[in-house]
Amino acid sequence: MLTTISDLLKKTKDVKRSSYIWNAINAVLSACQCPVILIVINRTCGVNDSGVFSIAFAVASLMLYVGLYGLRRFQASDVIEKYTFGQYHGMRFITCTVMIAASLVYCIWGMIFRNYSIMKFMVIFVVCLLKVIQAYSDVIHGRMQQQGRLDVATKCSSVRYVLEVIAYCVMLVITKDLFISSVVCLITSVIVLMLTTVNAGREYCKYRPEFSTASMKMLSIEGFPLFASLFLNMYISNAPKYAIDAYLTDEMQALYNFIFMPAFMVGLLANFIFNPILTSYAKLWQSGTTESIKKLVKLIKKQCMVILGLTAAGLAIAYTVGIPILSFVFGVELNSYRCELCLVMAGGGMLAYSTFFSTVVTIIRLQRPMFICYGLCAASAYVFSGTFVRTGGVMGAVILYGCIMTLLSLMLGVIMVRGLKR
């Protein structure tokens, strides 16, 4: 059975074409996970439980970057194999352990300082554990991509995303209990991980991790600027949610997330859409010739125009039919939030730009100035989030998000252009 599953995952007539198609499918499935589950929660358990799941998913998404430690982009673009897979694998064991500990600390902190109920504590922690599965599988998928088989990696992820959502939604309908549904989803995710990613990865990976002090230290040093940047990027994206969690209600959290969902999906899609370009961009940069750098710049300009077009289309949809669609999908009246939706979609476009610029900056190895950009924006979000949310409610949260993402994309764009010119 394991061999049959592995053969099915590897089967393709055109690896490059399959990689792009399955990467797109994977991006859509990943972006749809949270909204689909929220729809079912809102219709089976109510708005308050939707708010609980929203903050759980936001916290878990933040903790995911602790587990990833920013090394996927570094690993996939490591075309000269400076580090072995065993070293990346060993590092991932360490970061996933730290991720679990950090998640537990956050949940305890929430009980002490934000009066989390036992149910909210358990749901947040289990959803964080669900993201640990994603963090671990990512290192194997990175090796597959490094070996030119991104298609296999994205097929594995796609199967897992679909079965996770099915398990969660079915259990919600049966039990109407967030915690039980989360646990069943976690168990499903582990089983699928073993049958797909771990099983198919045997051809590309030797699973014995290496924990040599020297290699772990070097990976920690080289990966830290990118990890910190991506971690802070996720914090910046979710800063309004944390402020709402601190100062408003779970119901307001749910309403903000209903409006924010299109921009959230844009962010996730951006991360996955940019994955296939990592290796090709890295090879152009690594060659170092004038011709290859000119080709790289041309590709960057083309990608910027694509993002602009998608953002414009998103704004048009948000202004015309966005509110009726969201109201129908979530079963909540949102007619008074049209302006907020348009602003958050514009912020989603800026998020796509910042994600793309950070990808290029990573390839040209300017992680340290990138970290400074994220640090400044995260500090601004931390300082001003409470004021914006307390005084403006959902509108304040939306304005904060748009301002911070615009500032971040501008700063990263300047670093990218200066690095390419140099």
Coordinates of C-alpha atoms in Angstrom, one line a residue:
M1 CA 0.0 0.0 0.0
L2 CA 2.8 2.4 0.9
T3 CA 4.6 1.8 -2.4
T4 CA 1.4 2.3 -4.3
I5 CA 0.7 5.7 -2.6
S6 CA 4.3 6.7 -3.2
D7 CA 4.1 5.8 -6.9
L8 CA 0.9 7.7 -7.4
L9 CA 2.4 10.8 -5.8
K10 CA 5.5 10.6 -8.1
K11 CA 3.6 9.8 -11.3
T12 CA 3.7 12.6 -13.9
K13 CA 4.4 13.2 -17.5
D14 CA 5.9 16.7 -17.1
V15 CA 7.5 17.5 -13.7
K16 CA 7.7 21.2 -14.3
R17 CA 4.2 21.6 -15.5
S18 CA 2.9 19.3 -12.7
S19 CA 4.9 21.4 -10.1
Y20 CA 3.2 24.6 -11.1
I21 CA -0.3 23.1 -11.3
W22 CA -0.1 21.3 -8.0
N23 CA 1.6 24.3 -6.3
A24 CA -1.4 26.4 -7.4
I25 CA -3.8 23.8 -6.1
N26 CA -1.9 23.6 -2.9
A27 CA -2.0 27.4 -2.5
V28 CA -5.8 27.5 -3.0
L29 CA -6.4 24.6 -0.5
S30 CA -4.1 26.2 2.1
A31 CA -5.8 29.6 1.8
C32 CA -9.3 28.0 2.0
Q33 CA -8.6 25.9 5.1
C34 CA -9.4 28.6 7.7
P35 CA -12.4 30.2 5.9
V36 CA -14.1 26.9 5.2
I37 CA -13.7 25.8 8.8
L38 CA -14.9 29.2 10.0
I39 CA -18.0 28.9 7.8
V40 CA -18.9 25.6 9.4
I41 CA -18.1 26.8 12.9
N42 CA -20.3 29.9 12.5
R43 CA -23.2 27.9 11.3
T44 CA -22.9 25.1 13.8
C45 CA -21.4 26.7 17.0
G46 CA -22.0 30.4 16.6
V47 CA -20.0 33.7 16.3
N48 CA -18.2 33.4 19.7
D49 CA -16.7 30.0 18.8
S50 CA -15.7 31.5 15.4
G51 CA -13.8 34.2 17.3
V52 CA -12.0 31.5 19.4
F53 CA -11.0 29.6 16.4
S54 CA -9.9 32.8 14.6
I55 CA -7.4 33.7 17.4
A56 CA -6.3 30.1 17.7
F57 CA -5.5 30.0 14.0
A58 CA -3.7 33.4 14.2
V59 CA -1.6 32.2 17.2
A60 CA -0.8 28.9 15.5
S61 CA 0.2 30.6 12.3
L62 CA 2.6 32.8 14.3
M63 CA 4.0 29.8 16.1
L64 CA 4.4 28.0 12.8
Y65 CA 7.2 30.3 11.9
V66 CA 9.1 29.3 15.1
G67 CA 8.9 25.7 13.8
L68 CA 9.9 26.7 10.2
Y69 CA 12.7 29.0 11.4
G70 CA 12.7 30.6 8.0
L71 CA 14.8 27.8 6.6
R72 CA 12.5 26.6 3.7
R73 CA 13.4 29.4 1.4
F74 CA 17.1 29.0 2.4
Q75 CA 17.0 25.3 2.0
A76 CA 15.2 25.4 -1.4
S77 CA 17.6 28.0 -2.7
D78 CA 20.6 26.2 -1.4
V79 CA 21.5 24.9 -4.9
I80 CA 25.1 24.2 -4.0
E81 CA 24.0 22.2 -0.9
K82 CA 26.0 24.0 1.6
Y83 CA 24.2 22.0 4.3
T84 CA 23.0 18.4 4.1
F85 CA 19.4 17.3 4.5
G86 CA 20.4 15.6 7.7
Q87 CA 21.5 18.9 9.1
Y88 CA 18.3 20.7 8.0
H89 CA 16.3 17.7 9.5
G90 CA 18.1 17.9 12.8
M91 CA 17.5 21.6 13.0
R92 CA 13.8 21.1 12.3
F93 CA 13.5 18.7 15.3
I94 CA 14.9 21.4 17.5
T95 CA 12.7 24.2 16.1
C96 CA 9.6 22.1 16.3
T97 CA 10.3 21.3 20.0
V98 CA 10.8 25.0 20.7
M99 CA 7.5 25.7 18.8
I100 CA 5.6 23.3 21.1
A101 CA 7.1 24.9 24.2
A102 CA 6.4 28.4 23.0
S103 CA 2.8 27.5 22.2
L104 CA 2.2 26.1 25.7
V105 CA 3.8 29.2 27.2
Y106 CA 1.5 31.4 25.2
C107 CA -1.6 29.5 26.3
I108 CA -0.6 29.7 29.9
W109 CA 0.0 33.4 29.6
G110 CA -3.4 33.8 28.0
M111 CA -5.1 32.1 31.0
I112 CA -3.2 34.3 33.4
F113 CA -3.4 37.7 31.7
R114 CA -6.3 37.4 29.3
N115 CA -8.7 35.2 31.2
Y116 CA -8.8 32.4 28.7
S117 CA -11.2 29.7 29.5
I118 CA -10.0 26.1 29.7
M119 CA -11.7 25.4 26.4
K120 CA -10.0 28.3 24.7
F121 CA -6.7 27.2 26.1
M122 CA -7.0 23.7 24.8
V123 CA -8.3 24.7 21.4
I124 CA -5.4 27.1 20.8
F125 CA -2.8 24.6 21.9
V126 CA -4.2 21.7 19.8
V127 CA -4.4 24.0 16.7
C128 CA -0.8 25.0 17.4
L129 CA 0.1 21.2 17.5
L130 CA -1.6 20.9 14.1
K131 CA 0.8 23.5 12.7
V132 CA 3.7 21.5 14.2
I133 CA 2.8 18.8 11.6
Q134 CA 3.0 21.4 8.9
A135 CA 6.4 22.6 10.2
Y136 CA 7.9 19.2 10.3
S137 CA 6.6 18.1 6.8
D138 CA 8.0 21.3 5.4
V139 CA 11.7 20.2 5.8
I140 CA 11.0 17.1 3.7
H141 CA 9.1 19.1 1.1
G142 CA 12.0 21.5 1.0
R143 CA 14.3 18.5 0.1
M144 CA 11.9 17.4 -2.6
Q145 CA 11.9 20.9 -4.1
Q146 CA 15.7 21.0 -3.9
Q147 CA 15.7 17.7 -5.9
G148 CA 13.3 19.2 -8.5
R149 CA 10.2 17.4 -7.3
L150 CA 8.0 20.3 -5.9
D151 CA 5.1 18.5 -7.5
V152 CA 5.4 15.6 -5.1
A153 CA 5.7 17.9 -2.1
T154 CA 2.6 19.9 -3.1
K155 CA 0.6 16.8 -3.8
C156 CA 1.4 15.6 -0.2
S157 CA 0.4 18.9 1.3
S158 CA -2.8 19.1 -0.8
V159 CA -4.0 15.7 0.3
R160 CA -3.3 16.6 4.0
Y161 CA -5.1 19.9 3.8
V162 CA -8.2 18.4 2.2
L163 CA -8.5 15.5 4.8
E164 CA -7.8 17.9 7.7
V165 CA -10.7 20.1 6.7
I166 CA -13.0 17.2 6.1
A167 CA -12.1 15.7 9.5
Y168 CA -12.6 19.0 11.3
C169 CA -15.9 19.9 9.6
V170 CA -17.4 16.5 10.0
M171 CA -16.6 16.4 13.7
L172 CA -18.0 19.9 14.1
V173 CA -21.3 18.9 12.6
I174 CA -21.4 15.7 14.8
T175 CA -20.2 17.0 18.1
K176 CA -20.5 20.9 17.9
D177 CA -17.3 20.9 20.0
L178 CA -14.2 22.8 18.9
F179 CA -11.8 20.9 21.1
I180 CA -12.9 17.4 20.0
S181 CA -12.9 18.5 16.4
S182 CA -9.4 19.9 16.7
V183 CA -8.1 16.7 18.3
V184 CA -9.6 14.5 15.6
C185 CA -8.1 16.8 12.9
L186 CA -4.7 16.5 14.6
I187 CA -4.8 12.7 14.6
T188 CA -5.9 12.7 10.9
S189 CA -3.0 15.0 10.0
V190 CA -0.4 12.8 11.7
I191 CA -1.7 9.7 9.8
V192 CA -1.8 11.5 6.5
L193 CA 1.7 12.8 7.1
M194 CA 3.1 9.3 7.6
L195 CA 1.3 7.9 4.5
T196 CA 2.2 10.7 2.1
T197 CA 5.1 13.0 3.0
V198 CA 7.2 10.6 5.1
N199 CA 6.4 7.6 2.8
A200 CA 7.2 9.4 -0.5
G201 CA 10.2 11.2 0.9
R202 CA 12.1 8.0 1.4
E203 CA 13.4 8.3 -2.1
Y204 CA 14.8 11.8 -1.6
C205 CA 15.8 11.8 2.1
K206 CA 17.8 9.8 4.6
Y207 CA 15.8 10.5 7.7
R208 CA 18.6 10.2 10.2
P209 CA 19.0 13.8 11.6
E210 CA 22.4 15.3 12.3
F211 CA 22.8 17.3 15.5
S212 CA 26.4 18.4 15.3
T213 CA 27.0 21.5 17.3
A214 CA 28.9 23.3 14.5
S215 CA 26.2 22.8 11.9
M216 CA 23.3 23.6 14.3
K217 CA 25.1 26.8 15.3
M218 CA 25.7 27.8 11.7
L219 CA 22.1 27.1 10.7
S220 CA 20.9 29.0 13.7
I221 CA 23.0 32.0 12.8
E222 CA 22.2 32.0 9.0
G223 CA 18.5 31.2 9.5
F224 CA 17.9 33.7 12.3
P225 CA 17.5 36.9 10.3
L226 CA 15.0 35.2 7.9
F227 CA 13.2 33.5 10.8
A228 CA 12.9 36.7 12.7
S229 CA 11.7 38.6 9.6
L230 CA 9.1 36.0 8.8
F231 CA 8.0 35.7 12.4
L232 CA 7.7 39.5 12.7
N233 CA 5.9 39.6 9.3
M234 CA 3.2 37.2 10.7
Y235 CA 3.0 39.2 13.9
I236 CA 2.5 42.4 11.9
S237 CA -0.2 40.7 9.8
N238 CA -2.0 39.5 12.9
A239 CA -1.3 42.4 15.3
P240 CA -4.9 43.8 14.9
K241 CA -6.2 40.3 15.9
Y242 CA -4.0 40.2 19.1
A243 CA -5.2 43.7 20.0
I244 CA -8.9 42.7 19.5
D245 CA -8.2 39.6 21.6
A246 CA -6.9 41.9 24.4
Y247 CA -9.4 44.7 24.2
L248 CA -12.6 43.5 22.5
T249 CA -14.8 40.4 22.4
D250 CA -14.7 37.1 20.6
E251 CA -17.6 38.2 18.6
M252 CA -15.7 41.3 17.3
Q253 CA -12.8 39.0 16.6
A254 CA -15.0 36.9 14.4
L255 CA -16.4 39.9 12.5
Y256 CA -12.9 41.3 11.9
N257 CA -11.8 37.9 10.6
F258 CA -14.8 37.6 8.3
I259 CA -13.7 41.0 6.7
F260 CA -10.0 40.1 6.9
M261 CA -10.4 36.7 5.3
P262 CA -9.9 37.7 1.6
A263 CA -6.6 39.5 2.6
F264 CA -5.5 36.5 4.6
M265 CA -6.1 34.3 1.7
V266 CA -4.1 36.7 -0.5
G267 CA -1.1 36.4 1.9
L268 CA -1.2 32.6 2.0
L269 CA -1.5 32.4 -1.8
A270 CA 1.4 34.8 -2.2
N271 CA 3.6 32.6 0.0
F272 CA 2.8 29.5 -2.1
I273 CA 2.8 31.2 -5.5
F274 CA 6.3 32.4 -4.9
N275 CA 7.6 29.0 -3.9
P276 CA 8.2 27.7 -7.5
I277 CA 10.4 30.8 -8.4
L278 CA 12.8 30.3 -5.5
T279 CA 15.2 27.8 -7.2
S280 CA 15.0 29.4 -10.7
Y281 CA 15.6 32.9 -9.3
A282 CA 18.4 31.6 -7.1
K283 CA 20.2 30.0 -10.1
L284 CA 20.0 33.3 -12.0
W285 CA 21.5 35.1 -9.1
Q286 CA 24.1 32.4 -8.4
S287 CA 25.4 32.6 -12.0
G288 CA 26.3 36.2 -11.5
T289 CA 26.5 37.2 -15.1
T290 CA 25.2 40.5 -16.4
E291 CA 22.8 38.7 -18.7
S292 CA 21.3 36.5 -15.9
I293 CA 20.9 39.5 -13.6
K294 CA 19.1 41.4 -16.3
K295 CA 16.8 38.4 -16.8
L296 CA 16.2 38.3 -13.1
V297 CA 15.3 42.0 -12.9
K298 CA 12.9 41.5 -15.9
L299 CA 11.2 38.6 -14.1
I300 CA 10.8 40.7 -10.9
K301 CA 9.2 43.6 -12.9
K302 CA 6.8 41.2 -14.5
Q303 CA 5.9 39.7 -11.1
C304 CA 5.3 43.2 -9.7
M305 CA 2.8 43.9 -12.5
V306 CA 1.0 40.7 -11.9
I307 CA 0.6 41.6 -8.2
L308 CA -0.7 45.0 -9.2
G309 CA -3.3 43.5 -11.5
L310 CA -4.5 41.0 -9.0
T311 CA -4.8 43.7 -6.3
A312 CA -6.8 45.9 -8.6
A313 CA -9.1 42.9 -9.5
G314 CA -9.5 42.1 -5.8
L315 CA -10.5 45.7 -4.9
A316 CA -13.1 45.7 -7.7
I317 CA -14.6 42.5 -6.5
A318 CA -14.5 43.7 -2.9
Y319 CA -16.3 46.9 -3.7
T320 CA -19.0 45.4 -5.9
V321 CA -19.9 41.9 -4.7
G322 CA -17.5 41.3 -1.8
I323 CA -19.9 42.2 1.1
P324 CA -22.9 40.2 -0.3
I325 CA -20.7 37.2 -0.8
L326 CA -19.1 37.3 2.6
S327 CA -22.5 37.9 4.3
F328 CA -24.0 34.9 2.5
V329 CA -21.0 32.6 3.1
F330 CA -20.6 33.3 6.8
G331 CA -24.3 33.9 7.5
V332 CA -23.7 37.3 9.2
E333 CA -24.9 40.7 8.1
L334 CA -21.8 42.7 7.0
N335 CA -23.3 45.6 4.9
S336 CA -21.8 48.3 7.2
Y337 CA -18.3 47.0 6.6
R338 CA -17.8 47.7 2.8
C339 CA -15.2 50.4 3.4
E340 CA -13.3 48.2 5.8
L341 CA -13.3 45.3 3.3
C342 CA -11.8 47.5 0.5
L343 CA -9.1 48.9 2.8
V344 CA -8.1 45.4 4.0
M345 CA -7.9 44.2 0.4
A346 CA -5.6 47.1 -0.4
G347 CA -3.5 46.0 2.6
G348 CA -3.6 42.4 1.2
G349 CA -2.0 43.7 -2.0
M350 CA 0.8 45.4 0.0
L351 CA 1.2 42.1 1.9
A352 CA 1.7 40.3 -1.5
Y353 CA 4.4 42.9 -2.4
S354 CA 6.2 42.6 0.9
T355 CA 6.2 38.8 0.6
F356 CA 7.6 38.9 -2.9
F357 CA 10.2 41.5 -2.0
S358 CA 11.3 39.5 1.0
T359 CA 11.6 36.4 -1.2
V360 CA 14.0 38.2 -3.6
V361 CA 15.9 39.8 -0.7
T362 CA 16.4 36.3 0.7
I363 CA 17.7 35.0 -2.6
I364 CA 20.3 37.8 -2.8
R365 CA 21.2 37.2 0.8
L366 CA 20.3 40.5 2.4
Q367 CA 18.5 39.1 5.4
R368 CA 20.0 41.4 8.0
P369 CA 18.6 44.7 6.6
M370 CA 15.3 42.9 5.9
F371 CA 15.2 41.9 9.6
I372 CA 15.6 45.6 10.6
C373 CA 12.6 46.5 8.4
Y374 CA 10.4 43.9 10.0
G375 CA 11.7 44.9 13.4
L376 CA 10.7 48.6 12.9
C377 CA 7.3 47.7 11.5
A378 CA 6.6 45.1 14.3
A379 CA 7.5 47.7 16.9
S380 CA 5.2 50.2 15.3
A381 CA 2.4 47.6 15.3
Y382 CA 3.0 46.8 18.9
V383 CA 3.0 50.4 20.0
F384 CA 0.0 51.6 18.1
S385 CA -2.3 48.5 17.8
G386 CA -4.0 49.0 21.2
T387 CA -4.7 52.7 20.4
F388 CA -6.1 52.0 17.0
V389 CA -8.3 49.1 18.1
R390 CA -9.6 50.7 21.3
T391 CA -10.6 53.9 19.5
G392 CA -11.6 52.6 16.1
G393 CA -12.8 49.1 16.7
V394 CA -12.8 47.0 13.5
M395 CA -12.1 50.1 11.3
G396 CA -9.1 51.0 13.5
A397 CA -7.7 47.4 13.1
V398 CA -8.1 47.6 9.3
I399 CA -6.4 51.0 9.1
L400 CA -3.5 49.8 11.3
Y401 CA -3.1 46.7 9.0
G402 CA -3.1 48.8 5.8
C403 CA -0.6 51.4 7.1
I404 CA 1.9 48.8 8.5
M405 CA 1.8 46.6 5.4
T406 CA 2.4 49.6 3.1
L407 CA 5.3 50.8 5.1
L408 CA 6.8 47.3 5.1
S409 CA 6.5 46.8 1.4
L410 CA 8.1 50.2 0.6
M411 CA 11.1 49.5 2.9
L412 CA 11.7 46.0 1.5
G413 CA 11.3 47.3 -2.0
V414 CA 14.1 49.9 -1.4
I415 CA 16.4 47.1 0.0
M416 CA 15.7 44.9 -3.0
V417 CA 16.4 47.6 -5.6
R418 CA 19.6 48.7 -3.9
G419 CA 20.8 45.1 -3.6
L420 CA 20.2 44.3 -7.2
K421 CA 21.9 47.6 -8.4
R422 CA 24.9 46.8 -6.2

